[in-house]
Tab-separated table of C-alpha atoms in Angstrom:
chain	number	residue	atom	x	y	z
A	1	UNK	CA	-29.565	40.835	51.489
A	2	UNK	CA	-29.567	41.364	55.286
A	3	UNK	CA	-26.420	42.263	57.194
A	4	UNK	CA	-25.830	38.740	58.593
A	5	UNK	CA	-26.139	37.154	55.150
A	6	UNK	CA	-23.798	39.744	53.685
A	7	UNK	CA	-21.173	39.138	56.394
A	8	UNK	CA	-21.422	35.378	55.840
A	9	UNK	CA	-20.887	35.811	52.099
A	10	UNK	CA	-17.937	38.116	52.678
A	11	UNK	CA	-16.423	35.665	55.185
A	12	UNK	CA	-16.687	32.804	52.699
A	13	UNK	CA	-15.132	34.914	49.956
A	14	UNK	CA	-12.304	35.884	52.294
A	15	UNK	CA	-11.655	32.243	53.198
A	16	UNK	CA	-11.575	31.143	49.564
A	17	UNK	CA	-9.303	34.016	48.521
A	18	UNK	CA	-6.765	33.462	51.310
A	19	UNK	CA	-3.566	31.869	50.029
A	20	UNK	CA	-2.698	30.506	53.481
A	21	UNK	CA	-4.643	27.711	55.122
A	22	UNK	CA	-7.452	28.819	57.474
A	23	UNK	CA	-9.173	26.443	59.915
A	24	UNK	CA	-12.123	27.431	62.139
A	25	UNK	CA	-12.899	25.236	65.164
A	26	UNK	CA	-15.054	25.338	68.284
A	27	UNK	CA	-13.902	25.107	71.897
A	28	UNK	CA	-14.038	21.309	71.692
A	29	UNK	CA	-11.543	21.357	68.842
A	30	UNK	CA	-14.108	20.277	66.250
A	31	UNK	CA	-13.404	21.685	62.761
A	32	UNK	CA	-16.339	23.811	61.623
A	33	UNK	CA	-14.998	25.372	58.456
A	34	UNK	CA	-11.797	25.555	56.436
A	35	UNK	CA	-10.715	27.007	53.134
A	36	UNK	CA	-9.488	25.163	49.981
A	37	UNK	CA	-5.873	26.052	50.832
A	38	UNK	CA	-6.214	24.087	54.088
A	39	UNK	CA	-7.553	20.942	52.423
A	40	UNK	CA	-4.723	21.073	49.875
A	41	UNK	CA	-2.074	21.752	52.530
A	42	UNK	CA	-3.037	18.679	54.532
A	43	UNK	CA	-3.877	16.474	51.528
A	44	UNK	CA	-7.578	15.940	52.178
A	45	UNK	CA	-10.539	16.076	49.839
A	46	UNK	CA	-13.114	18.869	50.067
A	47	UNK	CA	-15.457	18.326	53.032
A	48	UNK	CA	-13.407	15.464	54.436
A	49	UNK	CA	-12.079	17.387	57.440
A	50	UNK	CA	-15.223	19.182	58.597
A	51	UNK	CA	-16.505	17.699	61.848
A	52	UNK	CA	-13.189	16.049	62.729
A	53	UNK	CA	-11.010	17.153	65.641
A	54	UNK	CA	-8.111	19.474	64.814
A	55	UNK	CA	-5.814	16.889	66.407
A	56	UNK	CA	-5.845	14.933	63.118
A	57	UNK	CA	-3.707	17.739	61.671
A	58	UNK	CA	-0.988	17.367	64.313
A	59	UNK	CA	1.775	14.828	65.010
A	60	UNK	CA	0.970	12.622	67.990
A	61	UNK	CA	3.213	14.477	70.471
A	62	UNK	CA	1.555	17.831	69.740
A	63	UNK	CA	-1.945	16.369	69.509
A	64	UNK	CA	-1.620	14.857	72.991
A	65	UNK	CA	-0.784	18.294	74.442
A	66	UNK	CA	-3.226	20.342	72.370
A	67	UNK	CA	-6.355	19.589	74.405
A	68	UNK	CA	-4.470	20.444	77.590
A	69	UNK	CA	-3.367	23.790	76.139
A	70	UNK	CA	-6.904	24.711	75.080
A	71	UNK	CA	-8.501	23.636	78.390
A	72	UNK	CA	-5.953	25.683	80.316
A	73	UNK	CA	-6.660	28.726	78.149
A	74	UNK	CA	-10.440	28.437	78.544
A	75	UNK	CA	-10.136	27.999	82.311
A	76	UNK	CA	-7.551	30.693	83.059
A	77	UNK	CA	-7.735	33.073	80.135
A	78	UNK	CA	-3.973	32.888	79.665
A	79	UNK	CA	-3.065	33.729	76.065
A	80	UNK	CA	0.183	31.872	75.553
A	81	UNK	CA	-1.125	30.340	72.336
A	82	UNK	CA	-3.606	33.024	71.293
A	83	UNK	CA	-2.551	36.001	69.230
A	84	UNK	CA	1.041	34.796	68.991
A	85	UNK	CA	2.520	33.089	65.962
A	86	UNK	CA	4.799	30.118	66.396
A	87	UNK	CA	6.523	27.468	64.298
A	88	UNK	CA	5.140	23.941	64.746
A	89	UNK	CA	4.743	20.743	62.718
A	90	UNK	CA	1.693	19.639	60.747
A	91	UNK	CA	0.547	16.139	59.815
A	92	UNK	CA	-0.748	15.394	56.325
A	93	UNK	CA	-3.277	12.692	55.518
A	94	UNK	CA	-0.527	10.448	54.118
A	95	UNK	CA	1.302	10.557	57.474
A	96	UNK	CA	4.090	12.915	56.411
A	97	UNK	CA	5.127	15.675	58.815
A	98	UNK	CA	5.988	19.164	57.583
A	99	UNK	CA	6.998	22.493	59.188
A	100	UNK	CA	4.415	25.270	59.389
A	101	UNK	CA	3.757	28.603	61.098
A	102	UNK	CA	0.486	28.950	63.009
A	103	UNK	CA	-1.341	32.010	64.314
A	104	UNK	CA	-4.516	31.553	66.379
A	105	UNK	CA	-7.292	34.044	67.071
A	106	UNK	CA	-10.284	33.717	69.424
A	107	UNK	CA	-13.877	34.899	68.940
A	108	UNK	CA	-16.770	34.710	71.420
A	109	UNK	CA	-20.299	34.853	70.053
A	110	UNK	CA	-23.684	33.933	71.536
A	111	UNK	CA	-22.102	32.131	74.469
A	112	UNK	CA	-19.846	30.035	72.224
A	113	UNK	CA	-16.074	30.240	71.779
A	114	UNK	CA	-14.477	29.827	68.363
A	115	UNK	CA	-10.856	29.649	67.269
A	116	UNK	CA	-9.439	30.671	63.886
A	117	UNK	CA	-6.032	29.253	62.923
A	118	UNK	CA	-4.008	30.639	60.016
A	119	UNK	CA	-1.348	28.191	58.836
A	120	UNK	CA	1.580	28.781	56.491
A	121	UNK	CA	3.691	25.972	55.014
A	122	UNK	CA	7.373	26.605	55.844
A	123	UNK	CA	8.822	23.771	53.731
A	124	UNK	CA	10.195	25.951	50.923
A	125	UNK	CA	11.390	28.612	53.333
A	126	UNK	CA	13.295	26.061	55.408
A	127	UNK	CA	14.767	24.434	52.303
A	128	UNK	CA	15.990	27.831	51.112
A	129	UNK	CA	17.344	28.624	54.566
A	130	UNK	CA	19.220	25.318	54.763
A	131	UNK	CA	20.732	25.888	51.307
A	132	UNK	CA	21.776	29.399	52.342
A	133	UNK	CA	23.270	28.174	55.618
A	134	UNK	CA	25.178	25.446	53.794
A	135	UNK	CA	26.538	27.947	51.297
A	136	UNK	CA	27.484	30.378	54.076
A	137	UNK	CA	29.169	27.581	56.020
A	138	UNK	CA	31.235	26.569	53.006
A	139	UNK	CA	32.061	30.223	52.328
A	140	UNK	CA	33.227	30.675	55.931
A	141	UNK	CA	35.308	27.497	55.740
A	142	UNK	CA	36.730	28.770	52.442
A	143	UNK	CA	37.737	32.126	53.925
A	144	UNK	CA	39.378	30.452	56.918
A	145	UNK	CA	41.083	27.917	54.684
A	146	UNK	CA	42.375	30.657	52.392
A	147	UNK	CA	43.944	32.545	55.286
A	148	UNK	CA	45.593	29.426	56.710
A	149	UNK	CA	46.776	28.310	53.279
A	150	UNK	CA	48.335	31.744	52.644
A	151	UNK	CA	50.322	31.581	55.905
A	152	UNK	CA	51.426	28.018	55.251
A	153	UNK	CA	52.527	28.988	51.757
A	154	UNK	CA	54.860	31.566	53.275
A	155	UNK	CA	56.261	28.999	55.719
A	156	UNK	CA	56.717	26.380	53.006
A	157	UNK	CA	58.416	28.902	50.746
A	158	UNK	CA	61.060	29.419	53.430
A	159	UNK	CA	61.380	25.701	54.176
A	160	UNK	CA	61.661	24.659	50.524
A	161	UNK	CA	64.075	27.486	49.775
A	162	UNK	CA	66.427	26.519	52.628
A	163	UNK	CA	66.258	22.841	51.725
A	164	UNK	CA	67.169	23.664	48.130
A	165	UNK	CA	70.130	25.756	49.372
A	166	UNK	CA	71.333	22.792	51.441
A	167	UNK	CA	70.902	20.590	48.378
A	168	UNK	CA	73.023	22.964	46.269
A	169	UNK	CA	75.820	23.051	48.844
A	170	UNK	CA	76.125	19.295	48.712
A	171	UNK	CA	77.197	16.956	51.473
A	172	UNK	CA	77.626	13.293	52.148
A	173	UNK	CA	75.118	10.752	50.860
A	174	UNK	CA	73.375	10.422	54.233
A	175	UNK	CA	72.748	14.169	54.484
A	176	UNK	CA	71.564	14.376	50.861
A	177	UNK	CA	69.085	11.558	51.470
A	178	UNK	CA	67.639	13.404	54.473
A	179	UNK	CA	67.396	16.683	52.554
A	180	UNK	CA	65.748	14.972	49.578
A	181	UNK	CA	63.158	13.354	51.870
A	182	UNK	CA	62.414	16.640	53.614
A	183	UNK	CA	62.138	18.459	50.289
A	184	UNK	CA	59.729	15.858	48.891
A	185	UNK	CA	57.541	16.156	51.996
A	186	UNK	CA	57.562	19.958	51.780
A	187	UNK	CA	56.579	19.848	48.101
A	188	UNK	CA	53.713	17.500	48.944
A	189	UNK	CA	52.655	20.025	51.554
A	190	UNK	CA	52.802	22.771	48.921
A	191	UNK	CA	50.576	20.678	46.626
A	192	UNK	CA	48.115	20.193	49.471
A	193	UNK	CA	48.037	23.952	50.048
A	194	UNK	CA	47.459	24.500	46.321
A	195	UNK	CA	44.426	22.229	46.498
A	196	UNK	CA	43.117	24.121	49.519
A	197	UNK	CA	43.540	27.391	47.622
A	198	UNK	CA	41.288	26.003	44.886
A	199	UNK	CA	38.573	25.275	47.448
A	200	UNK	CA	39.044	28.734	48.988
A	201	UNK	CA	38.595	30.224	45.489
A	202	UNK	CA	41.998	31.896	45.662
A	203	UNK	CA	43.741	29.901	42.958
A	204	UNK	CA	44.983	31.655	39.849
A	205	UNK	CA	42.484	30.586	37.198
A	206	UNK	CA	43.265	31.060	33.522
A	207	UNK	CA	39.802	31.057	31.951
A	208	UNK	CA	39.292	30.965	28.199
A	209	UNK	CA	36.214	30.785	25.994
A	210	UNK	CA	35.610	27.083	25.518
A	211	UNK	CA	33.222	24.351	24.446
A	212	UNK	CA	32.726	21.879	27.323
A	213	UNK	CA	32.003	19.090	24.849
A	214	UNK	CA	35.409	19.472	23.224
A	215	UNK	CA	37.192	19.684	26.601
A	216	UNK	CA	35.398	16.560	27.807
A	217	UNK	CA	36.319	14.572	24.683
A	218	UNK	CA	39.956	15.645	25.098
A	219	UNK	CA	39.901	14.422	28.711
A	220	UNK	CA	38.207	11.105	27.928
A	221	UNK	CA	41.415	9.009	27.495
A	222	UNK	CA	42.632	10.174	30.911
A	223	UNK	CA	39.262	9.380	32.468
A	224	UNK	CA	39.268	5.893	30.959
A	225	UNK	CA	42.673	5.215	32.509
A	226	UNK	CA	41.422	6.619	35.825
A	227	UNK	CA	38.389	4.329	35.889
A	228	UNK	CA	40.318	1.225	34.856
A	229	UNK	CA	39.321	-1.578	32.534
A	230	UNK	CA	36.707	-3.017	34.909
A	231	UNK	CA	34.464	0.067	34.615
A	232	UNK	CA	32.813	1.552	31.551
A	233	UNK	CA	32.275	5.176	30.622
A	234	UNK	CA	29.705	6.761	28.314
A	235	UNK	CA	29.540	10.361	27.120
A	236	UNK	CA	26.377	12.145	25.977
A	237	UNK	CA	26.963	15.612	24.510
A	238	UNK	CA	24.039	17.677	23.252
A	239	UNK	CA	24.466	19.507	19.931
A	240	UNK	CA	24.973	23.290	19.676
A	241	UNK	CA	26.416	23.766	23.143
A	242	UNK	CA	26.850	27.363	24.273
A	243	UNK	CA	30.370	28.520	25.041
A	244	UNK	CA	31.488	29.167	28.606
A	245	UNK	CA	34.424	30.928	30.241
A	246	UNK	CA	36.433	28.254	32.052
A	247	UNK	CA	39.980	27.226	32.951
A	248	UNK	CA	40.577	24.061	30.846
A	249	UNK	CA	43.195	22.650	33.234
A	250	UNK	CA	40.968	23.054	36.272
A	251	UNK	CA	37.981	21.582	34.423
A	252	UNK	CA	39.993	18.488	33.487
A	253	UNK	CA	41.171	18.220	37.097
A	254	UNK	CA	37.559	18.444	38.269
A	255	UNK	CA	36.516	15.655	35.869
A	256	UNK	CA	39.364	13.442	37.093
A	257	UNK	CA	38.409	14.070	40.736
A	258	UNK	CA	34.791	13.153	40.013
A	259	UNK	CA	35.908	10.040	38.128
A	260	UNK	CA	38.110	8.994	41.064
A	261	UNK	CA	35.213	9.372	43.481
A	262	UNK	CA	32.980	7.369	41.132
A	263	UNK	CA	35.605	4.627	40.749
A	264	UNK	CA	35.879	4.192	44.518
A	265	UNK	CA	32.082	4.158	44.871
A	266	UNK	CA	31.549	1.616	42.067
A	267	UNK	CA	34.325	-0.846	42.929
A	268	UNK	CA	34.193	-3.038	39.767
A	269	UNK	CA	31.866	-3.425	36.773
A	270	UNK	CA	30.609	0.111	37.246
A	271	UNK	CA	29.064	2.481	34.725
A	272	UNK	CA	29.884	6.182	34.488
A	273	UNK	CA	27.879	8.619	32.394
A	274	UNK	CA	29.044	12.129	31.524
A	275	UNK	CA	26.310	14.272	29.996
A	276	UNK	CA	26.587	17.893	28.812
A	277	UNK	CA	23.672	20.074	27.718
A	278	UNK	CA	22.382	23.625	27.646
A	279	UNK	CA	19.912	24.455	30.420
A	280	UNK	CA	17.892	27.610	30.923
A	281	UNK	CA	16.854	27.949	34.552
A	282	UNK	CA	13.950	30.367	34.272
A	283	UNK	CA	11.685	28.247	36.451
A	284	UNK	CA	11.433	29.351	40.082
A	285	UNK	CA	10.717	25.819	41.303
A	286	UNK	CA	13.783	24.402	39.584
A	287	UNK	CA	15.978	27.188	40.964
A	288	UNK	CA	14.766	26.458	44.499
A	289	UNK	CA	15.291	22.727	44.104
A	290	UNK	CA	18.849	22.993	42.797
A	291	UNK	CA	19.910	26.162	44.695
A	292	UNK	CA	21.055	27.568	41.330
A	293	UNK	CA	20.338	31.159	40.331
A	294	UNK	CA	18.026	31.775	37.401
A	295	UNK	CA	19.939	32.121	34.132
A	296	UNK	CA	21.442	30.270	31.139
A	297	UNK	CA	24.017	27.564	31.825
A	298	UNK	CA	25.846	24.641	30.327
A	299	UNK	CA	25.346	21.707	32.690
A	300	UNK	CA	27.985	19.009	32.934
A	301	UNK	CA	26.748	15.992	34.926
A	302	UNK	CA	28.809	13.016	36.070
A	303	UNK	CA	26.676	10.025	37.140
A	304	UNK	CA	27.733	6.669	38.551
A	305	UNK	CA	25.927	3.541	39.731
A	306	UNK	CA	27.975	3.165	42.890
A	307	UNK	CA	27.004	2.798	46.534
A	308	UNK	CA	25.588	6.322	46.782
A	309	UNK	CA	25.670	8.658	49.777
A	310	UNK	CA	23.597	8.948	52.918
A	311	UNK	CA	21.810	12.257	53.586
A	312	UNK	CA	24.397	13.150	56.247
A	313	UNK	CA	27.264	12.474	53.837
A	314	UNK	CA	25.590	14.590	51.143
A	315	UNK	CA	25.352	17.539	53.532
A	316	UNK	CA	29.109	17.490	54.155
A	317	UNK	CA	30.372	16.181	50.814
A	318	UNK	CA	31.943	19.488	49.703
A	319	UNK	CA	33.700	20.260	52.981
A	320	UNK	CA	37.517	19.949	52.831
A	321	UNK	CA	39.012	16.889	54.543
A	322	UNK	CA	35.610	15.211	54.908
A	323	UNK	CA	35.902	11.698	53.506
A	324	UNK	CA	34.401	8.262	54.043
A	325	UNK	CA	37.392	6.577	52.364
A	326	UNK	CA	40.314	7.008	54.760
A	327	UNK	CA	41.071	3.294	54.305
A	328	UNK	CA	41.583	3.934	50.569
A	329	UNK	CA	43.773	6.974	50.996
A	330	UNK	CA	41.031	9.558	50.511
A	331	UNK	CA	41.987	13.097	51.538
A	332	UNK	CA	38.527	14.665	51.382
A	333	UNK	CA	39.745	17.361	49.002
A	334	UNK	CA	38.428	16.073	45.656
A	335	UNK	CA	34.861	17.391	45.832
A	336	UNK	CA	36.003	20.427	47.817
A	337	UNK	CA	38.310	21.384	44.934
A	338	UNK	CA	35.528	20.872	42.396
A	339	UNK	CA	33.207	23.059	44.498
A	340	UNK	CA	35.767	25.852	44.830
A	341	UNK	CA	36.666	25.799	41.141
A	342	UNK	CA	33.029	25.947	40.008
A	343	UNK	CA	32.137	28.764	42.413
A	344	UNK	CA	35.263	30.732	41.432
A	345	UNK	CA	34.118	30.297	37.819
A	346	UNK	CA	30.802	32.013	38.757
A	347	UNK	CA	28.986	28.703	38.472
A	348	UNK	CA	26.991	26.404	40.732
A	349	UNK	CA	27.219	22.786	41.739
A	350	UNK	CA	24.507	20.320	42.781
A	351	UNK	CA	24.634	16.780	44.116
A	352	UNK	CA	21.979	14.064	43.923
A	353	UNK	CA	22.505	10.634	45.425
A	354	UNK	CA	20.466	7.547	46.266
A	355	UNK	CA	22.094	5.077	48.694
A	356	UNK	CA	22.673	1.820	46.893
A	357	UNK	CA	21.977	3.270	43.449
A	358	UNK	CA	24.513	5.951	42.626
A	359	UNK	CA	25.399	9.624	42.597
A	360	UNK	CA	25.127	12.493	40.133
A	361	UNK	CA	27.223	15.648	40.473
A	362	UNK	CA	26.223	18.502	38.151
A	363	UNK	CA	28.360	21.522	37.300
A	364	UNK	CA	26.427	24.589	36.099
A	365	UNK	CA	28.718	27.005	34.251
A	366	UNK	CA	27.166	30.294	33.064
A	367	UNK	CA	26.871	30.895	29.359
A	368	UNK	CA	28.982	33.707	27.939
A	369	UNK	CA	26.952	36.954	27.662
A	370	UNK	CA	25.266	37.096	24.275
A	371	UNK	CA	25.976	33.472	23.398
A	372	UNK	CA	22.609	32.133	24.573
A	373	UNK	CA	20.842	34.884	22.668
A	374	UNK	CA	22.408	33.590	19.488
A	375	UNK	CA	21.193	30.049	20.212
A	376	UNK	CA	17.701	30.355	21.691
A	377	UNK	CA	16.313	27.329	23.479
A	378	UNK	CA	13.632	25.559	21.394
A	379	UNK	CA	11.585	25.167	24.586
A	380	UNK	CA	11.779	28.828	25.629
A	381	UNK	CA	8.196	29.647	24.709
A	382	UNK	CA	6.844	26.469	26.295
A	383	UNK	CA	8.799	27.074	29.499
A	384	UNK	CA	7.264	30.513	29.941
A	385	UNK	CA	3.706	29.214	29.424
A	386	UNK	CA	3.373	25.596	30.609
A	387	UNK	CA	0.263	23.712	29.413
A	388	UNK	CA	-2.434	23.362	32.067
A	389	UNK	CA	-4.458	20.392	33.219
A	390	UNK	CA	-8.237	20.141	33.504
A	391	UNK	CA	-8.625	18.720	36.987
A	392	UNK	CA	-7.188	15.290	36.187
A	393	UNK	CA	-5.700	13.412	39.148
A	394	UNK	CA	-1.973	12.725	39.465
A	395	UNK	CA	-0.752	10.308	42.138
A	396	UNK	CA	2.692	11.521	43.265
A	397	UNK	CA	4.923	8.719	44.601
A	398	UNK	CA	8.095	9.991	46.292
A	399	UNK	CA	9.788	8.959	49.551
A	400	UNK	CA	11.493	12.341	50.068
A	401	UNK	CA	8.841	14.633	51.635
A	402	UNK	CA	10.497	17.832	50.404
A	403	UNK	CA	10.719	16.655	46.795
A	404	UNK	CA	7.170	15.297	47.036
A	405	UNK	CA	6.004	18.700	48.282
A	406	UNK	CA	7.655	20.416	45.303
A	407	UNK	CA	5.986	18.029	42.855
A	408	UNK	CA	2.553	18.426	44.450
A	409	UNK	CA	2.844	22.220	44.437
A	410	UNK	CA	3.867	22.230	40.783
A	411	UNK	CA	1.009	19.984	39.709
A	412	UNK	CA	-1.607	21.946	41.611
A	413	UNK	CA	-0.286	25.181	40.119
A	414	UNK	CA	-0.991	23.876	36.617
A	415	UNK	CA	-4.500	22.607	37.242
A	416	UNK	CA	-4.194	19.003	38.436
A	417	UNK	CA	-5.644	17.325	41.498
A	418	UNK	CA	-3.116	15.299	43.473
A	419	UNK	CA	-2.892	12.244	45.665
A	420	UNK	CA	0.308	11.348	47.532
A	421	UNK	CA	2.160	8.170	48.468
A	422	UNK	CA	5.527	7.686	50.146
A	423	UNK	CA	6.358	4.317	48.563
A	424	UNK	CA	5.487	2.302	45.499
A	425	UNK	CA	3.780	-0.269	47.680
A	426	UNK	CA	1.565	2.383	49.292
A	427	UNK	CA	0.630	3.775	45.859
A	428	UNK	CA	-0.296	0.289	44.636
A	429	UNK	CA	-2.454	-0.369	47.712
A	430	UNK	CA	-4.180	3.006	47.292
A	431	UNK	CA	-5.145	2.167	43.725
A	432	UNK	CA	-6.287	-1.313	44.767
A	433	UNK	CA	-8.481	0.329	47.431
A	434	UNK	CA	-10.212	2.520	44.848
A	435	UNK	CA	-8.148	5.716	44.692
A	436	UNK	CA	-8.631	7.149	41.216
A	437	UNK	CA	-5.631	8.444	39.275
A	438	UNK	CA	-5.147	9.384	35.651
A	439	UNK	CA	-1.351	9.525	35.933
A	440	UNK	CA	1.114	8.079	38.445
A	441	UNK	CA	4.194	10.301	38.757
A	442	UNK	CA	6.736	8.164	40.600
A	443	UNK	CA	10.328	8.401	41.747
A	444	UNK	CA	12.412	5.604	40.302
A	445	UNK	CA	14.449	4.712	43.394
A	446	UNK	CA	12.372	4.097	46.534
A	447	UNK	CA	12.522	1.935	49.639
A	448	UNK	CA	10.205	-1.023	50.049
A	449	UNK	CA	8.919	-3.783	47.808
A	450	UNK	CA	8.448	-1.758	44.594
A	451	UNK	CA	10.885	0.603	42.930
A	452	UNK	CA	9.586	2.816	40.131
A	453	UNK	CA	10.109	0.234	37.379
A	454	UNK	CA	8.421	-2.515	39.372
A	455	UNK	CA	5.483	-0.245	40.226
A	456	UNK	CA	5.108	0.709	36.556
A	457	UNK	CA	5.148	-2.943	35.496
A	458	UNK	CA	2.527	-3.864	38.102
A	459	UNK	CA	0.269	-0.972	37.085
A	460	UNK	CA	0.592	-1.800	33.376
A	461	UNK	CA	-0.675	-5.286	34.189
A	462	UNK	CA	-3.500	-4.437	36.624
A	463	UNK	CA	-4.384	-0.799	35.819
A	464	UNK	CA	-3.618	-0.395	32.089
A	465	UNK	CA	-5.597	2.859	31.816
A	466	UNK	CA	-3.313	4.609	34.333
A	467	UNK	CA	-0.379	6.369	32.689
A	468	UNK	CA	3.019	6.233	34.437
A	469	UNK	CA	5.734	8.900	34.354
A	470	UNK	CA	8.961	8.053	36.208
A	471	UNK	CA	11.516	10.518	37.517
A	472	UNK	CA	15.071	10.128	38.800
A	473	UNK	CA	18.140	12.182	39.575
A	474	UNK	CA	20.421	9.348	38.459
A	475	UNK	CA	21.336	8.684	34.846
A	476	UNK	CA	18.607	6.595	33.219
A	477	UNK	CA	20.893	3.989	31.684
A	478	UNK	CA	22.758	3.621	34.997
A	479	UNK	CA	19.594	3.115	37.029
A	480	UNK	CA	17.758	1.024	34.469
A	481	UNK	CA	20.737	-1.303	34.307
A	482	UNK	CA	20.083	-2.184	37.956
A	483	UNK	CA	16.336	-2.598	37.519
A	484	UNK	CA	16.653	-5.799	35.449
A	485	UNK	CA	13.166	-5.353	34.064
A	486	UNK	CA	11.978	-5.213	30.490
A	487	UNK	CA	9.934	-2.248	29.337
A	488	UNK	CA	10.402	1.159	27.775
A	489	UNK	CA	9.311	3.703	30.374
A	490	UNK	CA	9.148	7.480	30.120
A	491	UNK	CA	11.682	9.076	32.510
A	492	UNK	CA	11.816	12.741	33.519
A	493	UNK	CA	15.230	13.598	34.928
A	494	UNK	CA	15.663	15.612	38.113
A	495	UNK	CA	15.937	18.512	38.371
A	496	UNK	CA	13.242	19.294	35.806
A	497	UNK	CA	11.484	22.426	34.579
A	498	UNK	CA	7.943	23.222	35.649
A	499	UNK	CA	7.031	23.229	31.947
A	500	UNK	CA	8.798	19.900	31.286
A	501	UNK	CA	6.576	18.200	33.848
A	502	UNK	CA	3.437	19.905	32.484
A	503	UNK	CA	4.274	19.004	28.900
A	504	UNK	CA	5.087	15.336	29.624
A	505	UNK	CA	1.876	14.778	31.613
A	506	UNK	CA	-0.261	16.566	29.035
A	507	UNK	CA	1.253	14.365	26.304
A	508	UNK	CA	0.304	11.263	28.291
A	509	UNK	CA	-3.283	12.459	28.717
A	510	UNK	CA	-3.730	13.509	25.080
A	511	UNK	CA	-5.429	10.752	23.018
A	512	UNK	CA	-3.241	9.410	20.239
């Protein structure tokens, strides 16, 4: 083997081994070579990008400026974009835009100029950063709130004490009426401060070893009165729940607050589902998606089929005094109190909502040390070693680009090829145009003409060989009640384990 052939072989091996995307182009911007990581990152098939201009990998605004940047560099030699990494946006084949970091190097050989771009997907990093910033913001608000609440407690102690002294000394009816009114207002202020102390994680919890299933059943009559006769409530409690350390009074208060929020969101004829189960978060993907630390938990989820929340509302839902229901007397402290109580109990809280379809709030309370060991999860072995695919194709249908990115990464990790669609209608048109898929993995709630149920029904009629697995963060019986379609469809609930997804797809592909 001569030296040139050896260097070529080594270069190809280096490209294939590189975990980051690598794209080689000429001075005209024509793609000459790229590694498998690049084709996967941008959602293209092998060989599909070679010969195209690198502009196809950029959003329009950046693509329009790219040629100008490169011409200026070649003419002047200025290196503003060469040898310096920067954060930009990439454009996938399906039209979705994602954040990435790019570093560009230049090579001159035999009178030709070549550029090598190394690209790193920043989606997970930015998701983690946003979750961290949100947590830090709530922590900062909590610390400030705790300090203010402490000072106001001192002031209210003096005010209430003096008003009670005036009350004890008596007086005419007019004076007593004024003192009683002032005392009632001060006590309301004290209650407000108590609620703020819960959010600030400075309340005096009285935790005991408890079974969440038992506590929930005990609270059910109160929840039924809270929801009213026009709404229905269903409870699903898994067997053999692990015990947790929790303040029963605060847990019941949290359930009532969540029920009140659900009642206001559902108006009338609503459906509320409370589900409790053991979860073992030993899956890195699931931990990233839910912002919950790896470990064993008991998860208590409260789901409604109300109006749901916009993305902006979801970002601020746990902040104190943030409310969209001022006209209904909302104070904005209900979810803030739940958040503070769960975090003070060493737990975590996640929120999933689809506008127009409902909301699910999940409380993750850590299992008592040693309790999980006495009740091992039946899926523990399968979770640690998920079954792998054999190159079958899964069409991922999800309107949220971040969630879609998670799903694609998971599926590729376990040996599947992937195609992507942002809506049910786009997925249907892709299949009609000849895109091959063994399984369609679709979100249940999506914008456009087809939701997940409608897409599944259409595929069962026109593409019966294609298996369909649906996923949703809302309770299945809440969502399916709005679908008004017949059919028994397999639903994987968000958030889900890496192994759960692998096992469900493998089961679909295994001949009966």
